[in-house]
Amino acid sequence: MRSITRAFSALIFTGTLLASASALAATPFDIATRAYRGQIDGINGYQSLTQNLNSGKVSVEDILTAAGETPTPELERSVGSFLKNLDNDD
């Protein structure tokens, strides 16, 4: 009986984790902030990010792809806008 209870508890815990992860989908602001801070693998942060965006070495689409998001025109505009504002705040 204990093994059934443990297995059932493990299934419930796993389901809870999966539900929590999907509920925490990244917002454009979250993606832009993580990119600017250099918290996305393959994307340099701060001044390097700004320079790379301005020179065309990195695009907002590159950032979204590296963040595991599917680039859409709306998402690209939103993230680009937040990145522009973050850069202007310095």
Coordinates of N, CA and C in Angstrom, one line a residue:
M1 N 0.8 -1.2 0.0 CA 0.0 0.0 0.0 C 0.9 1.3 0.0
R2 N 2.0 1.2 0.7 CA 2.9 2.4 0.8 C 3.4 2.7 -0.6
S3 N 3.8 1.7 -1.4 CA 4.4 2.0 -2.7 C 3.3 2.6 -3.6
I4 N 2.1 2.2 -3.5 CA 1.0 2.8 -4.3 C 0.8 4.3 -3.9
T5 N 0.9 4.5 -2.6 CA 0.7 5.9 -2.1 C 1.9 6.8 -2.6
R6 N 3.1 6.2 -2.5 CA 4.3 7.0 -3.0 C 4.2 7.3 -4.4
A7 N 3.8 6.3 -5.2 CA 3.7 6.5 -6.7 C 2.7 7.5 -7.0
F8 N 1.6 7.4 -6.3 CA 0.5 8.4 -6.6 C 1.0 9.8 -6.2
S9 N 1.6 9.9 -5.1 CA 2.2 11.2 -4.6 C 3.2 11.8 -5.6
A10 N 4.0 10.9 -6.2 CA 5.0 11.4 -7.2 C 4.3 11.9 -8.4
L11 N 3.3 11.2 -8.9 CA 2.5 11.6 -10.1 C 1.9 13.0 -9.8
I12 N 1.3 13.2 -8.7 CA 0.7 14.4 -8.4 C 1.7 15.6 -8.3
F13 N 2.8 15.3 -7.7 CA 3.9 16.3 -7.6 C 4.4 16.7 -9.0
T14 N 4.6 15.7 -9.9 CA 5.1 15.9 -11.3 C 4.0 16.7 -12.0
G15 N 2.8 16.4 -11.9 CA 1.7 17.2 -12.6 C 1.7 18.6 -12.1
T16 N 1.9 18.8 -10.8 CA 1.9 20.2 -10.3 C 3.0 21.0 -10.8
L17 N 4.2 20.4 -10.9 CA 5.4 21.1 -11.5 C 5.1 21.5 -12.9
L18 N 4.6 20.5 -13.7 CA 4.3 20.8 -15.1 C 3.3 21.9 -15.3
A19 N 2.2 21.9 -14.5 CA 1.2 22.9 -14.5 C 1.8 24.3 -14.1
S20 N 2.7 24.3 -13.1 CA 3.3 25.5 -12.6 C 4.2 26.1 -13.7
A21 N 4.9 25.3 -14.4 CA 5.8 25.8 -15.4 C 5.1 26.4 -16.6
S22 N 4.0 25.8 -17.0 CA 3.2 26.4 -18.1 C 2.5 27.7 -17.7
A23 N 2.1 27.8 -16.4 CA 1.5 29.0 -15.9 C 2.4 30.2 -15.9
L24 N 3.7 29.9 -15.9 CA 4.7 31.0 -15.8 C 5.4 31.2 -17.1
A25 N 4.6 31.3 -18.1 CA 5.1 31.6 -19.5 C 5.8 33.0 -19.4
A26 N 6.9 33.1 -20.2 CA 7.6 34.3 -20.2 C 6.9 35.4 -20.9
T27 N 6.9 36.6 -20.3 CA 6.3 37.8 -20.9 C 7.4 38.5 -21.7
P28 N 7.0 39.4 -22.7 CA 8.0 40.1 -23.4 C 9.0 40.9 -22.5
F29 N 8.5 41.5 -21.4 CA 9.3 42.2 -20.5 C 10.3 41.2 -19.8
D30 N 9.9 40.0 -19.4 CA 10.8 39.0 -18.8 C 11.9 38.7 -19.8
I31 N 11.5 38.4 -21.1 CA 12.5 38.0 -22.1 C 13.5 39.2 -22.3
A32 N 13.0 40.4 -22.4 CA 13.9 41.5 -22.6 C 14.9 41.7 -21.5
T33 N 14.3 41.6 -20.3 CA 15.1 41.8 -19.1 C 16.2 40.7 -18.9
R34 N 15.8 39.5 -19.2 CA 16.8 38.4 -19.1 C 17.9 38.6 -20.2
A35 N 17.5 39.0 -21.4 CA 18.5 39.2 -22.4 C 19.4 40.4 -22.0
Y36 N 18.9 41.4 -21.6 CA 19.7 42.6 -21.2 C 20.7 42.3 -20.1
R37 N 20.3 41.4 -19.2 CA 21.1 41.0 -18.1 C 22.1 39.9 -18.5
G38 N 22.0 39.4 -19.7 CA 22.9 38.3 -20.1 C 22.5 37.0 -19.6
Q39 N 21.2 36.8 -19.3 CA 20.8 35.5 -18.6 C 20.2 34.5 -19.6
I40 N 20.4 34.8 -20.9 CA 19.9 33.9 -22.0 C 21.2 33.3 -22.6
D41 N 21.3 32.0 -22.7 CA 22.5 31.4 -23.2 C 22.7 31.8 -24.7
G42 N 23.9 32.2 -25.0 CA 24.3 32.7 -26.3 C 24.0 34.1 -26.6
I43 N 23.5 34.9 -25.6 CA 23.2 36.3 -25.8 C 24.0 37.1 -24.8
N44 N 24.9 37.9 -25.3 CA 25.6 38.8 -24.3 C 24.7 39.9 -23.8
G45 N 25.0 40.3 -22.6 CA 24.1 41.3 -22.0 C 24.7 42.7 -22.0
Y46 N 23.9 43.6 -21.5 CA 24.3 45.0 -21.3 C 24.8 45.7 -22.5
Q47 N 26.0 46.4 -22.5 CA 26.5 47.1 -23.6 C 26.7 46.3 -24.8
S48 N 27.2 45.0 -24.6 CA 27.5 44.1 -25.7 C 26.2 43.8 -26.5
L49 N 25.1 43.6 -25.7 CA 23.8 43.4 -26.4 C 23.4 44.6 -27.2
T50 N 23.5 45.8 -26.6 CA 23.1 47.0 -27.3 C 23.9 47.2 -28.6
Q51 N 25.2 47.0 -28.5 CA 26.1 47.1 -29.6 C 25.7 46.1 -30.7
N52 N 25.5 44.8 -30.3 CA 25.2 43.8 -31.2 C 23.8 44.0 -31.9
L53 N 22.9 44.5 -31.2 CA 21.6 44.9 -31.8 C 21.7 46.0 -32.8
N54 N 22.4 47.0 -32.4 CA 22.6 48.2 -33.3 C 23.4 47.9 -34.5
S55 N 24.4 46.9 -34.4 CA 25.2 46.6 -35.6 C 24.5 45.5 -36.5
G56 N 23.5 44.9 -35.9 CA 22.8 43.8 -36.7 C 23.4 42.4 -36.5
K57 N 24.3 42.3 -35.6 CA 24.9 41.0 -35.3 C 23.9 40.1 -34.5
V58 N 23.0 40.7 -33.8 CA 22.0 40.0 -33.1 C 20.7 40.7 -33.4
S59 N 19.6 39.9 -33.6 CA 18.3 40.4 -33.8 C 17.4 40.0 -32.6
V60 N 16.3 40.7 -32.5 CA 15.3 40.3 -31.5 C 14.8 38.9 -31.8
E61 N 14.7 38.5 -33.0 CA 14.4 37.1 -33.4 C 15.4 36.1 -32.8
D62 N 16.7 36.5 -32.9 CA 17.7 35.6 -32.3 C 17.5 35.5 -30.8
I63 N 17.2 36.6 -30.1 CA 17.0 36.5 -28.7 C 15.8 35.6 -28.3
L64 N 14.7 35.8 -29.1 CA 13.5 35.0 -28.8 C 13.8 33.5 -29.0
T65 N 14.5 33.2 -30.1 CA 14.9 31.8 -30.4 C 15.8 31.2 -29.2
A66 N 16.8 32.0 -28.8 CA 17.7 31.6 -27.7 C 16.9 31.4 -26.4
A67 N 15.8 32.2 -26.2 CA 15.0 32.1 -25.0 C 14.0 30.9 -25.1
G68 N 14.0 30.3 -26.2 CA 13.0 29.1 -26.4 C 11.6 29.6 -26.8
E69 N 11.5 30.8 -27.3 CA 10.2 31.3 -27.7 C 10.1 31.2 -29.2
T70 N 8.8 31.1 -29.7 CA 8.6 31.2 -31.1 C 8.4 32.7 -31.5
P71 N 9.3 33.2 -32.4 CA 9.2 34.6 -32.8 C 7.9 34.8 -33.6
T72 N 7.2 35.9 -33.2 CA 6.1 36.4 -33.9 C 6.3 37.9 -34.1
P73 N 5.7 38.5 -35.1 CA 5.9 39.9 -35.2 C 5.5 40.7 -34.0
E74 N 4.4 40.3 -33.4 CA 4.0 41.1 -32.1 C 5.0 40.9 -31.0
L75 N 5.4 39.7 -30.8 CA 6.4 39.4 -29.7 C 7.7 40.1 -30.0
E76 N 8.1 40.1 -31.3 CA 9.4 40.8 -31.6 C 9.3 42.3 -31.4
R77 N 8.1 42.9 -31.7 CA 7.9 44.4 -31.5 C 8.0 44.6 -30.0
S78 N 7.3 43.8 -29.2 CA 7.2 44.0 -27.7 C 8.6 43.9 -27.1
V79 N 9.3 42.8 -27.4 CA 10.6 42.6 -26.8 C 11.6 43.7 -27.2
G80 N 11.5 44.1 -28.5 CA 12.4 45.1 -29.1 C 12.1 46.5 -28.4
S81 N 10.8 46.8 -28.1 CA 10.5 48.0 -27.4 C 11.0 48.0 -26.0
F82 N 10.8 46.9 -25.3 CA 11.4 46.8 -23.9 C 12.9 46.9 -23.9
L83 N 13.6 46.3 -24.9 CA 15.0 46.4 -24.9 C 15.4 47.8 -25.2
K84 N 14.8 48.5 -26.0 CA 15.1 49.9 -26.3 C 14.9 50.8 -25.0
N85 N 13.8 50.5 -24.3 CA 13.6 51.3 -23.1 C 14.6 50.9 -22.0
L86 N 15.0 49.7 -21.9 CA 16.0 49.3 -20.9 C 17.3 50.0 -21.2
D87 N 17.7 50.0 -22.5 CA 18.9 50.7 -22.9 C 18.9 52.2 -22.6
N88 N 17.8 52.8 -22.8 CA 17.6 54.2 -22.6 C 17.6 54.6 -21.1
D89 N 17.4 53.6 -20.2 CA 17.3 53.9 -18.8 C 18.7 54.0 -18.2
D90 N 19.7 53.5 -18.9 CA 21.1 53.6 -18.3 C 21.7 54.9 -18.3

